[in-house]
Amino acid sequence: MEIWINPACSKCRSAISLLDAEGAEYTVRRYLEDVPSEDEIREVLDRLGLEPWDITRTQEAAAKELGLKEWARDDSSRDRWIIALADHPKLIQRPIITADDGSAVVGRTEDAVRDALARK
C-alpha cells in the first residue's frame, strides 16, 4: 500500500494516523517532492475509477490561474487535465491510497481509509 501525501494537510495526517493505529504496512510518497509522472497519474486514475477532473483541487491558486473551471470535462480533454496535474502536483486531491489489491481510494474520510485497509 502506498499513500500520496502533503505533510501539511490535516486529512493526510489523519489518514496516516489511522493507518498506523491499524498497524498497516505502507510507504509514503510526498507527491509535491516526488511528483507523479503523467503515466503514474493515468494509472492511479484507472485504479480509482475516476477522471482527472474528479481529483483536481479546483480552489488552488494554480487552478484559478489555469482557468480549470472552464476546461471541458470529456475524453478529448483528459490528457490536458493529466498534464496540468503532473505540471502542478498541488492540484492533486490528497491523500490517495493505492491498495494492495490494485485499487485506490481518495482517503479524505476515515471511512475511505478503512475501505483501503479492507482491500489488503
Short mmCIF file of N, CA and C in Angstrom, two decimals:
data_model
loop_
_atom_site.label_atom_id
_atom_site.label_comp_id
_atom_site.label_asym_id
_atom_site.label_seq_id
_atom_site.Cartn_x
_atom_site.Cartn_y
_atom_site.Cartn_z
N MET A 1 0.85 -1.17 0.00
CA MET A 1 0.00 0.00 0.00
C MET A 1 0.90 1.23 0.00
N GLU A 2 0.49 2.21 -0.79
CA GLU A 2 1.22 3.48 -0.84
C GLU A 2 0.22 4.60 -0.61
N ILE A 3 0.68 5.65 0.07
CA ILE A 3 -0.18 6.81 0.29
C ILE A 3 0.54 8.06 -0.20
N TRP A 4 -0.14 8.79 -1.09
CA TRP A 4 0.39 10.06 -1.58
C TRP A 4 -0.08 11.14 -0.63
N ILE A 5 0.87 11.87 -0.04
CA ILE A 5 0.51 12.88 0.95
C ILE A 5 1.23 14.20 0.72
N ASN A 6 0.63 15.22 1.32
CA ASN A 6 1.27 16.50 1.57
C ASN A 6 1.29 16.59 3.10
N PRO A 7 2.49 16.57 3.72
CA PRO A 7 2.54 16.55 5.19
C PRO A 7 1.84 17.74 5.86
N ALA A 8 1.63 18.83 5.12
CA ALA A 8 0.96 19.99 5.69
C ALA A 8 -0.56 19.82 5.74
N CYS A 9 -1.08 18.76 5.13
CA CYS A 9 -2.51 18.53 5.01
C CYS A 9 -3.05 17.74 6.22
N SER A 10 -4.06 18.28 6.87
CA SER A 10 -4.63 17.61 8.05
C SER A 10 -5.29 16.28 7.67
N LYS A 11 -5.91 16.21 6.50
CA LYS A 11 -6.54 14.95 6.06
C LYS A 11 -5.48 13.87 5.85
N CYS A 12 -4.33 14.26 5.33
CA CYS A 12 -3.22 13.31 5.14
C CYS A 12 -2.71 12.82 6.48
N ARG A 13 -2.52 13.74 7.41
CA ARG A 13 -2.03 13.35 8.74
C ARG A 13 -3.04 12.43 9.43
N SER A 14 -4.32 12.69 9.28
CA SER A 14 -5.35 11.83 9.86
C SER A 14 -5.31 10.44 9.24
N ALA A 15 -5.14 10.36 7.92
CA ALA A 15 -5.07 9.06 7.24
C ALA A 15 -3.87 8.27 7.73
N ILE A 16 -2.72 8.92 7.85
CA ILE A 16 -1.50 8.26 8.33
C ILE A 16 -1.72 7.75 9.76
N SER A 17 -2.34 8.57 10.60
CA SER A 17 -2.61 8.16 11.99
C SER A 17 -3.48 6.91 12.04
N LEU A 18 -4.50 6.86 11.19
CA LEU A 18 -5.39 5.71 11.16
C LEU A 18 -4.65 4.47 10.64
N LEU A 19 -3.86 4.64 9.58
CA LEU A 19 -3.08 3.51 9.07
C LEU A 19 -2.14 2.98 10.15
N ASP A 20 -1.49 3.90 10.87
CA ASP A 20 -0.58 3.49 11.95
C ASP A 20 -1.34 2.78 13.06
N ALA A 21 -2.49 3.33 13.44
CA ALA A 21 -3.29 2.73 14.51
C ALA A 21 -3.74 1.31 14.15
N GLU A 22 -3.96 1.08 12.86
CA GLU A 22 -4.40 -0.24 12.40
C GLU A 22 -3.23 -1.17 12.08
N GLY A 23 -2.00 -0.67 12.26
CA GLY A 23 -0.82 -1.49 12.01
C GLY A 23 -0.59 -1.80 10.54
N ALA A 24 -1.06 -0.94 9.67
CA ALA A 24 -0.93 -1.17 8.22
C ALA A 24 0.52 -0.96 7.77
N GLU A 25 0.90 -1.76 6.79
CA GLU A 25 2.20 -1.57 6.16
C GLU A 25 1.99 -0.73 4.92
N TYR A 26 2.74 0.35 4.81
CA TYR A 26 2.56 1.25 3.68
C TYR A 26 3.84 2.04 3.46
N THR A 27 3.94 2.63 2.28
CA THR A 27 5.02 3.57 2.00
C THR A 27 4.40 4.93 1.77
N VAL A 28 5.13 5.95 2.14
CA VAL A 28 4.66 7.33 1.99
C VAL A 28 5.32 7.95 0.76
N ARG A 29 4.52 8.59 -0.05
CA ARG A 29 5.04 9.36 -1.17
C ARG A 29 4.63 10.80 -0.99
N ARG A 30 5.61 11.65 -0.77
CA ARG A 30 5.35 13.08 -0.68
C ARG A 30 5.29 13.61 -2.11
N TYR A 31 4.09 13.61 -2.65
CA TYR A 31 3.93 13.82 -4.08
C TYR A 31 4.28 15.23 -4.56
N LEU A 32 4.43 16.17 -3.65
CA LEU A 32 4.87 17.51 -4.07
C LEU A 32 6.38 17.52 -4.32
N GLU A 33 7.10 16.60 -3.65
CA GLU A 33 8.54 16.48 -3.85
C GLU A 33 8.87 15.40 -4.88
N ASP A 34 8.16 14.28 -4.81
CA ASP A 34 8.34 13.16 -5.73
C ASP A 34 7.12 13.16 -6.65
N VAL A 35 7.15 14.07 -7.61
CA VAL A 35 5.99 14.37 -8.45
C VAL A 35 5.66 13.19 -9.36
N PRO A 36 4.39 12.75 -9.34
CA PRO A 36 3.99 11.65 -10.23
C PRO A 36 4.05 12.07 -11.70
N SER A 37 4.47 11.14 -12.53
CA SER A 37 4.50 11.38 -13.97
C SER A 37 3.08 11.32 -14.52
N GLU A 38 2.94 11.73 -15.77
CA GLU A 38 1.63 11.63 -16.42
C GLU A 38 1.16 10.17 -16.43
N ASP A 39 2.06 9.24 -16.71
CA ASP A 39 1.68 7.82 -16.72
C ASP A 39 1.26 7.34 -15.34
N GLU A 40 1.95 7.79 -14.30
CA GLU A 40 1.56 7.39 -12.94
C GLU A 40 0.18 7.96 -12.58
N ILE A 41 -0.09 9.17 -13.02
CA ILE A 41 -1.41 9.77 -12.77
C ILE A 41 -2.48 8.98 -13.52
N ARG A 42 -2.21 8.60 -14.76
CA ARG A 42 -3.17 7.78 -15.51
C ARG A 42 -3.43 6.46 -14.78
N GLU A 43 -2.35 5.83 -14.30
CA GLU A 43 -2.50 4.56 -13.59
C GLU A 43 -3.34 4.72 -12.33
N VAL A 44 -3.08 5.75 -11.56
CA VAL A 44 -3.84 5.93 -10.32
C VAL A 44 -5.30 6.27 -10.64
N LEU A 45 -5.54 7.01 -11.71
CA LEU A 45 -6.92 7.30 -12.11
C LEU A 45 -7.64 6.02 -12.48
N ASP A 46 -6.96 5.13 -13.22
CA ASP A 46 -7.56 3.84 -13.56
C ASP A 46 -7.89 3.05 -12.30
N ARG A 47 -6.96 3.07 -11.34
CA ARG A 47 -7.18 2.34 -10.08
C ARG A 47 -8.32 2.94 -9.28
N LEU A 48 -8.44 4.26 -9.34
CA LEU A 48 -9.53 4.95 -8.64
C LEU A 48 -10.87 4.80 -9.35
N GLY A 49 -10.81 4.58 -10.67
CA GLY A 49 -12.04 4.58 -11.45
C GLY A 49 -12.60 5.98 -11.62
N LEU A 50 -11.69 6.98 -11.65
CA LEU A 50 -12.10 8.38 -11.74
C LEU A 50 -11.44 9.05 -12.93
N GLU A 51 -11.89 10.25 -13.22
CA GLU A 51 -11.31 11.08 -14.26
C GLU A 51 -10.43 12.14 -13.60
N PRO A 52 -9.51 12.74 -14.35
CA PRO A 52 -8.59 13.70 -13.73
C PRO A 52 -9.30 14.88 -13.06
N TRP A 53 -10.40 15.34 -13.63
CA TRP A 53 -11.12 16.46 -13.02
C TRP A 53 -11.77 16.06 -11.69
N ASP A 54 -11.96 14.76 -11.47
CA ASP A 54 -12.53 14.29 -10.22
C ASP A 54 -11.55 14.40 -9.05
N ILE A 55 -10.25 14.44 -9.36
CA ILE A 55 -9.24 14.51 -8.29
C ILE A 55 -8.48 15.83 -8.33
N THR A 56 -9.05 16.83 -8.97
CA THR A 56 -8.39 18.13 -9.09
C THR A 56 -8.92 19.08 -8.03
N ARG A 57 -7.99 19.72 -7.35
CA ARG A 57 -8.32 20.72 -6.33
C ARG A 57 -8.53 22.06 -7.06
N THR A 58 -9.76 22.33 -7.41
CA THR A 58 -10.06 23.49 -8.27
C THR A 58 -10.00 24.83 -7.52
N GLN A 59 -9.87 24.80 -6.20
CA GLN A 59 -9.78 26.05 -5.44
C GLN A 59 -8.34 26.55 -5.28
N GLU A 60 -7.37 25.73 -5.70
CA GLU A 60 -5.97 26.14 -5.60
C GLU A 60 -5.69 27.32 -6.54
N ALA A 61 -4.70 28.14 -6.18
CA ALA A 61 -4.35 29.30 -7.00
C ALA A 61 -3.97 28.88 -8.42
N ALA A 62 -3.22 27.80 -8.55
CA ALA A 62 -2.81 27.33 -9.88
C ALA A 62 -4.03 26.97 -10.73
N ALA A 63 -5.05 26.40 -10.12
CA ALA A 63 -6.27 26.04 -10.86
C ALA A 63 -6.95 27.30 -11.39
N LYS A 64 -6.98 28.32 -10.56
CA LYS A 64 -7.61 29.57 -10.98
C LYS A 64 -6.79 30.23 -12.09
N GLU A 65 -5.45 30.20 -11.96
CA GLU A 65 -4.58 30.78 -12.98
C GLU A 65 -4.76 30.07 -14.33
N LEU A 66 -4.92 28.75 -14.27
CA LEU A 66 -5.09 27.96 -15.50
C LEU A 66 -6.52 28.05 -16.06
N GLY A 67 -7.45 28.51 -15.23
CA GLY A 67 -8.84 28.58 -15.66
C GLY A 67 -9.50 27.21 -15.74
N LEU A 68 -9.10 26.29 -14.85
CA LEU A 68 -9.57 24.91 -14.91
C LEU A 68 -11.09 24.77 -14.86
N LYS A 69 -11.75 25.65 -14.15
CA LYS A 69 -13.21 25.54 -14.05
C LYS A 69 -13.88 25.67 -15.41
N GLU A 70 -13.18 26.29 -16.36
CA GLU A 70 -13.74 26.49 -17.70
C GLU A 70 -13.37 25.35 -18.65
N TRP A 71 -12.45 24.48 -18.26
CA TRP A 71 -11.99 23.41 -19.15
C TRP A 71 -13.08 22.36 -19.34
N ALA A 72 -13.14 21.84 -20.56
CA ALA A 72 -14.09 20.76 -20.85
C ALA A 72 -13.73 19.53 -20.03
N ARG A 73 -14.74 18.78 -19.70
CA ARG A 73 -14.55 17.53 -18.93
C ARG A 73 -15.04 16.38 -19.79
N ASP A 74 -14.23 16.05 -20.79
CA ASP A 74 -14.59 14.97 -21.71
C ASP A 74 -13.32 14.24 -22.15
N ASP A 75 -13.50 13.17 -22.90
CA ASP A 75 -12.37 12.34 -23.32
C ASP A 75 -11.31 13.12 -24.08
N SER A 76 -11.73 14.06 -24.90
CA SER A 76 -10.75 14.80 -25.69
C SER A 76 -9.93 15.76 -24.84
N SER A 77 -10.39 16.09 -23.63
CA SER A 77 -9.68 17.00 -22.73
C SER A 77 -8.91 16.26 -21.64
N ARG A 78 -9.08 14.96 -21.56
CA ARG A 78 -8.49 14.17 -20.46
C ARG A 78 -6.98 14.38 -20.35
N ASP A 79 -6.26 14.30 -21.47
CA ASP A 79 -4.80 14.46 -21.43
C ASP A 79 -4.40 15.85 -20.96
N ARG A 80 -5.14 16.85 -21.36
CA ARG A 80 -4.85 18.22 -20.92
C ARG A 80 -4.91 18.32 -19.38
N TRP A 81 -5.91 17.69 -18.79
CA TRP A 81 -6.05 17.68 -17.34
C TRP A 81 -4.89 16.93 -16.68
N ILE A 82 -4.53 15.79 -17.25
CA ILE A 82 -3.44 14.97 -16.68
C ILE A 82 -2.12 15.73 -16.74
N ILE A 83 -1.88 16.41 -17.83
CA ILE A 83 -0.66 17.23 -17.95
C ILE A 83 -0.66 18.32 -16.89
N ALA A 84 -1.79 18.96 -16.68
CA ALA A 84 -1.88 20.01 -15.65
C ALA A 84 -1.59 19.45 -14.27
N LEU A 85 -2.10 18.26 -13.96
CA LEU A 85 -1.83 17.64 -12.66
C LEU A 85 -0.35 17.30 -12.50
N ALA A 86 0.27 16.82 -13.56
CA ALA A 86 1.70 16.49 -13.50
C ALA A 86 2.55 17.76 -13.37
N ASP A 87 2.15 18.82 -14.06
CA ASP A 87 2.90 20.08 -14.01
C ASP A 87 2.66 20.86 -12.72
N HIS A 88 1.51 20.64 -12.10
CA HIS A 88 1.12 21.37 -10.88
C HIS A 88 0.59 20.35 -9.86
N PRO A 89 1.48 19.56 -9.24
CA PRO A 89 1.01 18.49 -8.36
C PRO A 89 0.17 18.96 -7.17
N LYS A 90 0.28 20.22 -6.83
CA LYS A 90 -0.54 20.75 -5.73
C LYS A 90 -2.03 20.64 -6.05
N LEU A 91 -2.35 20.48 -7.34
CA LEU A 91 -3.74 20.36 -7.77
C LEU A 91 -4.33 18.98 -7.49
N ILE A 92 -3.47 18.00 -7.18
CA ILE A 92 -3.95 16.63 -6.98
C ILE A 92 -4.60 16.51 -5.60
N GLN A 93 -5.82 16.01 -5.59
CA GLN A 93 -6.52 15.77 -4.32
C GLN A 93 -5.72 14.79 -3.47
N ARG A 94 -5.78 14.95 -2.19
CA ARG A 94 -4.98 14.13 -1.28
C ARG A 94 -5.77 13.74 -0.05
N PRO A 95 -5.37 12.72 0.63
CA PRO A 95 -4.38 11.71 0.27
C PRO A 95 -4.98 10.68 -0.69
N ILE A 96 -4.14 10.09 -1.51
CA ILE A 96 -4.55 8.98 -2.37
C ILE A 96 -3.84 7.74 -1.86
N ILE A 97 -4.63 6.71 -1.59
CA ILE A 97 -4.08 5.45 -1.08
C ILE A 97 -4.26 4.39 -2.16
N THR A 98 -3.15 3.80 -2.57
CA THR A 98 -3.22 2.69 -3.52
C THR A 98 -3.18 1.40 -2.71
N ALA A 99 -4.22 0.62 -2.84
CA ALA A 99 -4.36 -0.61 -2.05
C ALA A 99 -3.64 -1.78 -2.72
N ASP A 100 -3.36 -2.78 -1.92
CA ASP A 100 -2.63 -3.95 -2.41
C ASP A 100 -3.39 -4.74 -3.46
N ASP A 101 -4.71 -4.59 -3.52
CA ASP A 101 -5.50 -5.36 -4.50
C ASP A 101 -5.54 -4.71 -5.87
N GLY A 102 -4.81 -3.61 -6.04
CA GLY A 102 -4.78 -2.93 -7.34
C GLY A 102 -5.74 -1.76 -7.45
N SER A 103 -6.55 -1.55 -6.43
CA SER A 103 -7.49 -0.43 -6.44
C SER A 103 -6.84 0.77 -5.73
N ALA A 104 -7.58 1.85 -5.63
CA ALA A 104 -7.11 3.03 -4.91
C ALA A 104 -8.33 3.79 -4.40
N VAL A 105 -8.09 4.63 -3.39
CA VAL A 105 -9.14 5.49 -2.84
C VAL A 105 -8.55 6.86 -2.54
N VAL A 106 -9.41 7.87 -2.60
CA VAL A 106 -9.04 9.18 -2.10
C VAL A 106 -9.43 9.14 -0.62
N GLY A 107 -8.43 9.16 0.24
CA GLY A 107 -8.66 8.92 1.67
C GLY A 107 -8.95 10.15 2.50
N ARG A 108 -9.91 10.93 2.08
CA ARG A 108 -10.22 12.17 2.80
C ARG A 108 -11.10 11.94 4.03
N THR A 109 -11.70 10.76 4.13
CA THR A 109 -12.52 10.46 5.29
C THR A 109 -12.01 9.19 5.96
N GLU A 110 -12.38 9.00 7.21
CA GLU A 110 -12.00 7.78 7.92
C GLU A 110 -12.57 6.56 7.22
N ASP A 111 -13.81 6.66 6.74
CA ASP A 111 -14.42 5.53 6.03
C ASP A 111 -13.63 5.15 4.78
N ALA A 112 -13.15 6.14 4.03
CA ALA A 112 -12.37 5.86 2.82
C ALA A 112 -11.06 5.16 3.17
N VAL A 113 -10.40 5.60 4.24
CA VAL A 113 -9.15 4.97 4.66
C VAL A 113 -9.42 3.54 5.11
N ARG A 114 -10.49 3.34 5.86
CA ARG A 114 -10.85 1.98 6.29
C ARG A 114 -11.18 1.09 5.08
N ASP A 115 -11.79 1.68 4.06
CA ASP A 115 -12.07 0.94 2.84
C ASP A 115 -10.77 0.46 2.20
N ALA A 116 -9.76 1.33 2.15
CA ALA A 116 -8.45 0.94 1.61
C ALA A 116 -7.83 -0.17 2.45
N LEU A 117 -7.97 -0.08 3.75
CA LEU A 117 -7.42 -1.11 4.65
C LEU A 117 -8.10 -2.46 4.42
N ALA A 118 -9.37 -2.43 4.10
CA ALA A 118 -10.11 -3.67 3.88
C ALA A 118 -9.75 -4.34 2.55
N ARG A 119 -9.07 -3.61 1.69
CA ARG A 119 -8.72 -4.12 0.36
C ARG A 119 -7.35 -4.80 0.33
N LYS A 120 -6.78 -5.07 1.45
CA LYS A 120 -5.45 -5.68 1.52
C LYS A 120 -5.32 -6.91 0.67
#
